[in-house]
Coordinates of C-alpha atoms (C1' of nucleotides) in Angstrom, one line a residue:
Chain Q
M1 CA -1.9 -8.3 0.5
I2 CA 0.9 -7.0 2.7
Q3 CA 1.7 -3.4 2.2
R4 CA 5.2 -2.1 1.9
P5 CA 6.2 0.1 4.9
R6 CA 5.7 3.8 4.4
G7 CA 8.7 5.6 3.0
T8 CA 10.3 2.4 1.6
R9 CA 10.6 1.3 -2.0
D10 CA 10.9 -1.9 -4.0
F11 CA 13.3 -1.8 -7.0
G12 CA 12.7 -3.9 -10.1
P13 CA 15.4 -5.2 -12.5
A14 CA 15.4 -2.1 -14.7
D15 CA 15.5 0.3 -11.7
M16 CA 18.3 -1.7 -10.2
A17 CA 20.3 -1.8 -13.4
R18 CA 20.3 2.0 -13.3
R19 CA 21.0 2.3 -9.6
R20 CA 23.8 -0.2 -9.7
A21 CA 25.3 1.6 -12.7
A22 CA 25.4 4.8 -10.8
E23 CA 26.7 3.1 -7.6
N24 CA 29.4 1.1 -9.4
A25 CA 30.6 4.2 -11.3
M26 CA 31.1 5.9 -7.9
R27 CA 32.7 2.9 -6.4
E28 CA 35.2 2.9 -9.2
V29 CA 36.1 6.5 -8.6
C30 CA 36.6 5.8 -4.9
H31 CA 39.0 3.0 -5.7
A32 CA 40.7 5.2 -8.3
H33 CA 41.4 7.7 -5.5
G34 CA 42.8 5.0 -3.2
F35 CA 39.8 4.6 -0.9
G36 CA 39.0 1.1 0.4
E37 CA 35.6 -0.1 1.2
V38 CA 34.3 -0.8 4.7
V39 CA 31.0 -2.2 5.8
T40 CA 29.6 -1.6 9.2
P41 CA 26.3 -2.8 10.9
T42 CA 23.0 -1.6 9.8
F43 CA 22.1 -1.1 13.4
E44 CA 24.2 0.2 16.3
L45 CA 23.7 1.0 19.9
S46 CA 21.6 4.1 19.7
E47 CA 24.1 5.9 22.0
L48 CA 26.5 6.1 19.0
F49 CA 24.2 8.5 17.3
T50 CA 23.0 10.4 20.2
M51 CA 26.5 11.1 21.4
R52 CA 27.2 12.7 18.1
S53 CA 24.0 14.5 17.4
G54 CA 22.1 14.9 20.7
Q55 CA 19.2 13.2 22.3
A56 CA 16.7 15.0 20.1
I57 CA 17.5 12.8 17.1
V58 CA 15.9 9.8 18.8
D59 CA 12.6 11.1 17.5
E60 CA 13.9 10.8 14.0
M61 CA 15.5 7.4 14.3
Y62 CA 14.2 3.9 14.3
V63 CA 15.0 2.9 17.9
F64 CA 14.2 -0.3 19.6
N65 CA 15.3 -2.5 22.5
D66 CA 16.6 -5.9 21.5
K67 CA 16.0 -9.1 23.4
G68 CA 18.8 -8.3 25.8
D69 CA 17.2 -4.9 26.5
R70 CA 19.9 -3.0 24.7
E71 CA 18.7 0.2 23.1
M72 CA 19.5 -0.1 19.4
A73 CA 19.0 2.2 16.4
L74 CA 18.9 1.6 12.7
R75 CA 21.7 3.8 11.4
P76 CA 20.5 7.3 10.3
E77 CA 23.9 7.8 8.6
I78 CA 27.2 5.9 8.4
T79 CA 29.9 8.3 9.3
A80 CA 29.5 7.7 13.1
S81 CA 29.8 3.9 12.4
V82 CA 33.0 4.4 10.4
I83 CA 34.6 6.5 13.0
R84 CA 33.6 4.0 15.7
F85 CA 35.2 1.3 13.6
Y86 CA 38.3 3.4 13.2
V87 CA 38.5 4.1 17.0
N88 CA 37.9 0.4 17.9
D89 CA 40.0 -1.4 15.4
L90 CA 41.7 0.7 12.7
S91 CA 43.4 3.5 14.5
T92 CA 46.9 2.0 14.1
L93 CA 46.7 1.8 10.3
P94 CA 48.9 4.2 8.4
K95 CA 47.6 7.7 7.8
P96 CA 45.9 9.0 5.9
L97 CA 43.3 6.3 6.1
K98 CA 40.9 6.5 3.2
L99 CA 37.7 4.6 3.6
Y100 CA 34.4 4.6 1.6
Y101 CA 31.1 2.9 2.2
V102 CA 27.8 2.2 0.6
G103 CA 24.6 1.3 2.4
S104 CA 21.1 1.9 3.5
C105 CA 20.2 4.4 6.2
Y106 CA 16.9 4.9 8.1
R107 CA 15.2 8.0 9.3
Y108 CA 11.7 8.3 10.7
E109 CA 10.6 11.3 8.7
N110 CA 7.7 12.3 6.6
P111 CA 8.3 11.1 3.0
Q112 CA 8.2 13.5 0.2
S113 CA 10.0 14.0 -3.1
G114 CA 13.6 12.7 -2.7
R115 CA 13.0 11.8 0.9
Y116 CA 12.4 8.3 2.1
R117 CA 12.5 6.4 5.4
E118 CA 15.0 4.0 3.9
F119 CA 17.5 5.5 1.6
Y120 CA 20.9 4.8 0.3
Q121 CA 24.2 6.6 0.8
I122 CA 27.7 6.3 -0.6
G123 CA 30.3 8.2 1.3
A124 CA 34.0 8.5 2.1
E125 CA 36.0 9.5 5.1
L126 CA 39.6 10.6 4.9
I127 CA 41.1 10.2 8.4
G128 CA 44.3 11.9 9.4
N129 CA 44.3 15.5 8.4
D130 CA 42.3 18.7 7.6
N131 CA 44.8 20.6 5.5
P132 CA 43.8 22.1 2.2
E133 CA 45.1 19.3 0.1
T134 CA 43.1 16.8 2.2
D135 CA 40.0 18.9 1.6
A136 CA 40.7 19.1 -2.1
E137 CA 41.2 15.4 -2.3
V138 CA 37.8 14.8 -0.7
I139 CA 35.9 17.4 -2.7
S140 CA 37.5 16.3 -5.9
L141 CA 36.5 12.7 -5.1
A142 CA 32.9 13.8 -4.4
V143 CA 32.7 15.8 -7.7
K144 CA 34.2 13.0 -9.7
C145 CA 31.8 10.5 -8.2
L146 CA 28.9 12.6 -9.3
R147 CA 30.4 13.2 -12.8
A148 CA 31.0 9.5 -13.2
T149 CA 27.3 8.7 -12.8
G150 CA 26.7 11.0 -15.8
L151 CA 25.2 13.8 -13.8
Q152 CA 25.9 17.1 -15.4
D153 CA 23.8 19.8 -13.6
F154 CA 25.1 20.3 -10.1
E155 CA 26.5 23.1 -8.0
V156 CA 29.3 22.8 -5.5
R157 CA 29.3 25.2 -2.6
I158 CA 32.3 25.4 -0.2
G159 CA 32.5 27.1 3.1
H160 CA 34.5 27.1 6.3
I161 CA 32.9 27.0 9.7
G162 CA 36.0 28.5 11.3
A163 CA 35.2 32.0 10.1
L164 CA 31.8 32.2 11.8
K165 CA 32.5 30.0 14.7
S166 CA 35.6 31.9 15.8
L167 CA 33.7 35.2 15.4
V168 CA 30.6 34.1 17.2
Q169 CA 32.3 32.2 20.0
A170 CA 34.8 34.9 20.6
E171 CA 32.1 37.5 21.1
I172 CA 29.5 35.3 22.8
G173 CA 30.7 33.5 25.9
D174 CA 27.5 31.4 26.3
R175 CA 28.1 28.2 24.3
T176 CA 24.4 27.4 24.0
L177 CA 23.6 30.8 22.8
A178 CA 26.5 30.7 20.4
S179 CA 25.3 27.4 18.8
E180 CA 21.8 28.8 18.6
V181 CA 23.2 31.8 16.7
L182 CA 25.1 29.4 14.4
R183 CA 22.0 27.4 13.8
L184 CA 20.0 30.5 12.7
I185 CA 22.8 31.5 10.4
D186 CA 22.7 28.1 8.8
K187 CA 19.0 28.5 8.2
A188 CA 19.6 31.9 6.8
E189 CA 16.9 33.1 9.2
F190 CA 18.2 36.6 9.7
E191 CA 15.0 38.1 11.1
A192 CA 14.9 35.5 13.9
L193 CA 18.6 36.1 14.4
G194 CA 17.9 39.8 14.8
R195 CA 15.2 39.2 17.3
L196 CA 17.5 36.9 19.3
F197 CA 20.3 39.5 19.3
E198 CA 17.9 42.1 20.5
S199 CA 16.3 40.0 23.3
R200 CA 19.7 38.9 24.6
G201 CA 21.2 42.4 24.4
L202 CA 23.9 41.5 21.9
S203 CA 25.4 44.3 19.9
G204 CA 24.1 45.2 16.5
D205 CA 27.7 45.5 15.5
L206 CA 28.3 41.8 15.9
M207 CA 25.1 41.1 14.1
G208 CA 26.4 43.1 11.1
R209 CA 29.7 41.3 11.1
V210 CA 28.0 37.9 11.3
R211 CA 25.8 38.8 8.4
A212 CA 28.7 40.0 6.4
V213 CA 30.7 36.8 6.9
A214 CA 27.7 34.5 6.3
G215 CA 26.9 36.5 3.2
T216 CA 30.3 36.0 1.7
K217 CA 29.6 34.0 -1.4
G218 CA 30.4 33.9 -5.0
G219 CA 33.1 32.5 -7.3
A220 CA 36.7 32.1 -6.6
E221 CA 37.1 35.9 -6.7
A222 CA 35.0 36.1 -3.5
L223 CA 37.9 34.5 -1.7
D224 CA 39.5 38.0 -1.4
D225 CA 36.5 39.1 0.7
I226 CA 37.2 36.7 3.5
E227 CA 38.5 38.6 6.6
D228 CA 39.8 35.8 8.7
P229 CA 43.3 35.4 7.4
E230 CA 43.7 31.7 8.3
V231 CA 40.4 30.8 6.6
K232 CA 41.2 32.9 3.6
A233 CA 44.6 31.2 3.1
H234 CA 43.1 27.7 3.7
L235 CA 40.3 28.2 1.2
K236 CA 42.6 29.9 -1.4
E237 CA 44.9 26.9 -1.4
L238 CA 41.9 24.6 -1.5
F239 CA 40.4 26.3 -4.5
E240 CA 43.8 26.3 -6.3
T241 CA 44.3 22.6 -5.6
L242 CA 40.8 21.8 -6.8
S243 CA 41.6 23.5 -10.0
L244 CA 44.6 21.3 -10.5
Y245 CA 42.3 18.3 -10.1
G246 CA 40.1 19.8 -12.8
V247 CA 37.4 20.8 -10.4
D248 CA 36.5 24.4 -11.1
D249 CA 33.2 26.3 -10.9
C250 CA 33.0 25.8 -7.2
Q251 CA 31.1 28.5 -5.3
L252 CA 32.3 30.0 -2.0
D253 CA 29.6 30.2 0.6
L254 CA 30.6 31.0 4.1
G255 CA 26.9 30.8 5.2
I256 CA 27.1 27.0 5.3
V257 CA 27.1 25.8 8.9
R258 CA 25.6 22.4 8.2
G259 CA 23.6 22.6 11.4
L260 CA 26.2 20.8 13.4
D261 CA 28.5 21.4 16.2
Y262 CA 31.1 18.9 15.3
Y263 CA 32.3 20.3 12.0
T264 CA 35.5 22.1 12.6
G265 CA 36.7 23.5 9.3
M266 CA 35.8 23.2 5.7
V267 CA 32.2 22.3 4.9
F268 CA 30.7 21.7 1.5
E269 CA 27.4 20.9 -0.1
I270 CA 26.3 19.9 -3.6
D271 CA 22.9 20.6 -5.0
A272 CA 21.2 19.3 -8.1
P273 CA 19.0 22.3 -9.1
R274 CA 16.6 20.2 -11.1
L275 CA 15.3 18.4 -8.0
G276 CA 12.5 19.9 -6.0
A277 CA 12.5 20.9 -2.4
E278 CA 15.1 18.2 -1.5
K279 CA 17.8 19.1 -4.0
Q280 CA 20.9 18.6 -1.9
V281 CA 22.6 15.4 -3.1
L282 CA 25.7 15.6 -1.0
G283 CA 27.0 17.1 2.3
G284 CA 30.4 16.9 3.9
G285 CA 33.2 18.6 5.6
S286 CA 36.0 18.2 8.1
Y287 CA 35.4 17.3 11.7
T288 CA 36.7 15.5 14.7
L289 CA 34.6 12.7 16.1
S290 CA 37.2 10.1 17.2
E291 CA 37.7 11.5 20.7
L292 CA 34.0 11.6 21.3
F293 CA 34.1 7.8 20.8
G294 CA 37.1 7.4 23.1
G295 CA 39.9 7.6 20.6
E296 CA 42.8 9.9 20.1
P297 CA 41.8 13.1 18.5
V298 CA 42.3 13.1 14.8
F299 CA 41.0 15.3 12.0
S300 CA 38.8 13.7 9.4
T301 CA 37.2 14.9 6.2
G302 CA 34.3 13.2 4.6
F303 CA 31.1 13.4 2.7
A304 CA 27.9 11.4 2.0
I305 CA 26.1 11.3 -1.3
G306 CA 22.4 10.5 -1.4
I307 CA 22.2 7.8 -4.1
D308 CA 18.5 8.1 -4.4
R309 CA 18.6 11.8 -5.2
V310 CA 21.5 11.3 -7.6
V311 CA 19.3 8.8 -9.5
L312 CA 16.4 11.2 -9.4
A313 CA 18.6 14.0 -10.7
L314 CA 19.8 11.8 -13.5
E315 CA 16.2 11.0 -14.5
A316 CA 15.5 14.7 -14.4
E317 CA 18.3 15.1 -16.9
D318 CA 16.7 12.3 -19.1
F319 CA 19.8 10.1 -18.5
R320 CA 18.2 6.7 -18.7
P321 CA 20.6 4.0 -20.0
E322 CA 18.9 1.2 -21.9
Y323 CA 18.3 -1.9 -19.9
R324 CA 18.7 -5.3 -21.5
Q325 CA 17.9 -8.4 -19.6
C326 CA 19.9 -10.6 -21.9
D327 CA 22.1 -10.4 -24.9
A328 CA 21.2 -13.7 -26.4
F329 CA 18.1 -15.9 -26.4
V330 CA 18.4 -19.5 -27.6
V331 CA 15.3 -20.6 -29.5
P332 CA 14.7 -24.2 -30.5
T333 CA 12.6 -24.6 -33.6
E334 CA 10.9 -27.7 -32.4
D335 CA 10.6 -29.8 -29.3
N336 CA 13.3 -32.3 -30.1
M337 CA 15.8 -29.4 -30.5
R338 CA 15.5 -28.3 -26.8
K339 CA 18.5 -30.3 -25.6
Y340 CA 20.6 -28.8 -28.3
A341 CA 19.4 -25.4 -27.2
F342 CA 20.4 -26.1 -23.6
A343 CA 23.9 -27.1 -24.7
I344 CA 24.3 -23.9 -26.8
A345 CA 23.0 -21.8 -23.9
S346 CA 25.4 -23.4 -21.5
K347 CA 28.3 -22.7 -23.8
L348 CA 27.3 -19.0 -24.1
R349 CA 26.8 -18.6 -20.4
A350 CA 30.2 -20.2 -19.6
A351 CA 31.7 -17.5 -21.9
G352 CA 30.0 -14.8 -19.8
I353 CA 27.4 -13.9 -22.4
H354 CA 24.1 -13.0 -20.7
T355 CA 21.9 -15.7 -22.1
D356 CA 18.4 -16.9 -21.7
V357 CA 16.8 -20.1 -23.1
D358 CA 13.2 -21.2 -23.5
L359 CA 11.8 -22.8 -20.3
M360 CA 8.2 -22.5 -21.2
R361 CA 8.2 -25.1 -24.0
R362 CA 6.9 -22.4 -26.3
S363 CA 6.7 -22.4 -30.1
M364 CA 9.4 -20.8 -32.1
S365 CA 7.2 -17.8 -32.9
K366 CA 6.2 -17.2 -29.3
N367 CA 9.9 -17.5 -28.3
L368 CA 10.9 -14.9 -30.8
K369 CA 8.1 -12.7 -29.6
Y370 CA 9.3 -13.1 -26.0
A371 CA 12.9 -12.5 -26.9
A372 CA 11.9 -9.3 -28.6
S373 CA 9.7 -8.1 -25.8
V374 CA 12.5 -8.4 -23.2
G375 CA 14.9 -6.6 -25.4
T376 CA 17.3 -9.4 -26.3
R377 CA 19.9 -8.4 -28.9
Y378 CA 20.3 -11.7 -30.6
A379 CA 18.2 -14.8 -31.1
V380 CA 20.2 -17.9 -31.4
I381 CA 18.0 -20.2 -33.5
V382 CA 18.8 -23.9 -33.3
G383 CA 16.9 -26.4 -35.4
R384 CA 17.2 -29.5 -37.5
D385 CA 19.2 -27.9 -40.3
E386 CA 21.6 -26.1 -37.9
M387 CA 22.2 -29.3 -36.0
A388 CA 22.9 -31.2 -39.1
S389 CA 25.7 -28.8 -39.9
R390 CA 26.8 -28.4 -36.3
S391 CA 25.7 -24.7 -36.6
V392 CA 23.3 -22.2 -35.2
T393 CA 21.5 -19.2 -36.8
L394 CA 22.2 -15.8 -35.2
R395 CA 19.4 -13.4 -35.7
D396 CA 19.9 -9.7 -35.0
M397 CA 16.6 -8.8 -33.3
D398 CA 16.7 -5.2 -34.4
T399 CA 17.6 -5.6 -38.1
G400 CA 16.4 -9.1 -38.8
E401 CA 19.7 -9.9 -40.3
Q402 CA 20.7 -13.6 -39.9
T403 CA 23.9 -15.5 -40.2
L404 CA 24.7 -19.2 -40.0
V405 CA 27.7 -19.8 -37.8
K406 CA 29.4 -23.0 -36.6
A407 CA 28.4 -24.0 -33.1
D408 CA 32.1 -24.2 -32.2
F409 CA 32.5 -20.5 -32.9
V410 CA 29.2 -19.2 -31.7
V411 CA 30.8 -17.3 -28.7
E412 CA 33.4 -15.6 -30.9
E413 CA 30.9 -14.7 -33.6
L414 CA 28.5 -13.3 -31.0
E415 CA 31.2 -11.3 -29.3
K416 CA 32.3 -10.0 -32.7
L417 CA 28.8 -8.9 -33.6
M418 CA 28.2 -7.3 -30.2
A419 CA 31.4 -5.4 -30.3
G420 CA 30.5 -4.1 -33.8
R421 CA 27.4 -2.4 -32.7
Chain Z
rG1 C1' 4.1 16.8 13.5
rC2 C1' 1.3 20.0 9.9
rC3 C1' -0.9 21.4 4.9
rG4 C1' -2.7 20.3 -0.2
rG5 C1' -3.9 16.6 -4.1
rG6 C1' -4.8 11.6 -5.0
rG7 C1' -6.0 5.8 -4.4
rU8 C1' -10.8 1.2 -10.1
rG9 C1' -7.1 -5.6 -12.7
rG10 C1' 0.5 -5.8 -13.1
rG11 C1' 0.4 -0.7 -15.9
rG12 C1' -3.0 3.0 -18.1
rU13 C1' -8.2 4.2 -18.2
rA14 C1' -14.3 4.8 -18.5
rA15 C1' -18.8 4.8 -16.0
rU16 C1' -21.9 4.3 -11.9
rG17 C1' -26.3 4.7 -5.2
rG18 C1' -28.0 -1.7 -7.8
rU19 C1' -20.1 -4.9 -8.0
rA20 C1' -17.5 -2.3 -13.6
rU21 C1' -15.7 0.0 -19.8
rC22 C1' -11.7 -0.1 -23.0
rC23 C1' -6.3 -0.5 -24.1
rU24 C1' -2.0 -2.8 -22.6
rU25 C1' 0.4 -6.7 -20.0
rG26 C1' 0.5 -12.0 -18.2
rG27 C1' -1.0 -17.4 -19.4
rG28 C1' -2.9 -20.8 -23.3
rG29 C1' -4.3 -22.1 -28.3
rA30 C1' -4.6 -21.8 -33.8
rC31 C1' -0.4 -21.2 -36.9
rU32 C1' 4.0 -24.6 -37.5
rG33 C1' 11.6 -22.6 -39.5
rU34 C1' 11.5 -16.3 -38.8
rG35 C1' 3.7 -15.3 -37.7
rG36 C1' 8.6 -10.3 -33.4
rA37 C1' 2.3 -10.7 -37.5
rU38 C1' -2.9 -12.0 -37.2
rC39 C1' -7.1 -14.4 -34.9
rC40 C1' -9.3 -16.9 -30.7
rC41 C1' -9.6 -18.3 -25.4
rU42 C1' -8.2 -17.0 -20.5
rU43 C1' -6.3 -15.0 -15.3
rG44 C1' -6.9 -10.5 -13.0
rA45 C1' -9.6 -4.4 -9.9
rC46 C1' -13.3 -0.5 -7.1
rC47 C1' -7.0 0.9 -0.5
rC48 C1' -8.9 -0.5 4.7
rG49 C1' -12.6 0.2 8.7
rG50 C1' -17.1 2.5 10.3
rG51 C1' -21.6 5.4 9.1
rU52 C1' -25.9 6.8 6.0
rU53 C1' -29.0 3.5 2.8
rC54 C1' -33.3 -1.8 1.0
rG55 C1' -28.5 -1.6 -1.3
rA56 C1' -22.0 2.0 -1.2
rU57 C1' -16.8 1.4 -5.7
rU58 C1' -19.8 5.9 -5.8
rC59 C1' -22.1 10.0 -0.3
rC60 C1' -20.0 11.1 5.0
rC61 C1' -16.2 10.1 8.9
rG62 C1' -11.7 7.9 10.5
rG63 C1' -7.3 5.3 9.1
rU64 C1' -3.7 3.9 5.6
rC65 C1' -0.6 4.4 1.5
rC66 C1' 1.1 7.4 -2.8
rC67 C1' 2.4 12.3 -4.9
rG68 C1' 3.9 17.3 -3.6
rG69 C1' 5.0 21.2 0.1
rC70 C1' 6.1 23.0 5.3
rC71 C1' 9.1 21.7 9.7
rC72 C1' 13.4 19.1 10.1
rC73 C1' 17.6 17.4 7.6
rA74 C1' 23.0 14.2 11.7

RNA sequence: GCCGGGGUGGGGUAAUGGUAUCCUUGGGGACUGUGGAUCCCUUGACCCGGGUUCGAUUCCCGGUCCCGGCCCCA
C-alpha cells in the first residue's frame, strides 16, 4: 500500500460537497463585489517567493530543480503570483483591478491541527489604491465571504502598520534593527523587546511609546487613542465605511505587524476562536509588491482565507449540511424492466435531476435498500404495471408515500415534489 | 526542528509471547412489486524495519504516519 504524503489529505464525496459549498459561496461573494477570477501556476521560479519573503523561506518551501536545472518552488501562497501576473501582463487594465483566486498552496511545515503541507486558499487582491474606501471594500469582501459560508463565530482585528513603522523607523536609523523591533512587537514579545532595547542602548522612552502604540486596541472607540493623525483619520474613515457596508464589531489592534516588511498600511486578521492553536483563518492588508517584480509602483490591498480552517471552524460550529449523492434512484422491479429504467433515468438526467439507476442487476428490495443507504430522496419504481400505463411510481424514501405519475410528466412531478419539501 | 499521546479488516472495537473477538460496512444468496425487514454465505486487519525469543501483533530500539502542542506562520 502506498502511503499518502505527510501533511496531505484525501477528500471523499461528502467532504468535498461541504468544501465546495463553502468555496462556491465565497466565489459568489467575490463576483458580487466585482472581482474576477485568475489562475496562476502551482509552481513558480523560487526566486519569486524569496524576493518577497527572503532566503530563509526556502527551508519552508518545496523547492526543486527541474530538468532544465531551473530552481522551482511549489507556491507557498498566491499573492506573489498574482502580482507577477499583474506586472507581466495585466498592468494596463483599468484600475482598480479586482482579482480573486482559489488554489492549493504548499509549505514544508510540521502538521498539526489546522496546519497541513498542502492546503487551500481563496484570496483577493485589489490593485490600484490604498485609501480607506479600498481597505473597506477588501475587508467587507473578506467578512462577507466568511459569512456566506455560514460561519458565525469570528473576530476581525484591524491595524495599521504606519503607526509603528513610522515611529520605530524615525527613531532607529538601523533598518535591520528596526525590522527586528517590529518583529518582536508582532509576536507581542515585550520582554525580549526590552532586552533588545537595553543591549542596543535604545531609550526606554521609545520603548514605552512603542508599547503604547502596539497596545492600542479595542472597539471603534479606541480609534480616538491613536496618536498618529494620518493613521487615525485613515482608520476612522475605514471603520465608518465598513459600518455602511454592514460590517461592525471590528476590533482595532495596532499590534498587528503581520511579520512582514512589505505591508505598508492597513493590516487585518480574522480568527475563529473555536479553533485550537491555529485559529487564524484570514490575513491581509495593503502593500506594494509590483516594483519588486519590476513593475510600476502601485498600491494593492488583499487577503487570503484558509479554506481548510474555515471548514474546520464550521464543523466546530456543528454546521454540517446534509449530503445527498442523488435525488432520484430508478428501480426496476424485474430484469426485463431494466431498459425501461435506463430510459427513465436518461430523461431525468437530461432535466438536470441528480439520478442514479441500478447497475448491479440487483433485486428490487436490494435496490431500495441501496437507495436508502445512500440517502436518495425518491425511488422511481418502474415495473410491468407502470409500463403498461406509461407511468412510474415515485416513492418518497423518508415517508414511504407513493404516487403513480405518467412517464411524460415524471420530471415535472419530481421537481414539484422536491420543491415542496 | 522539538515535545506529548497514538497506530488491530473500509469504519468502530476485544484479547493475546503460540497470527485474532464482536459490531458495522462491502459482495452474494434466500425472498420475489415495497423484505429500506429477516435469515444465510462471503471478502477483508495486528504501520514498516531491526533486536530479544523456540516463537513477537504483544517486549525493546529505530523509522513512518495520525492526533495535539511548541517554534514558525510569507
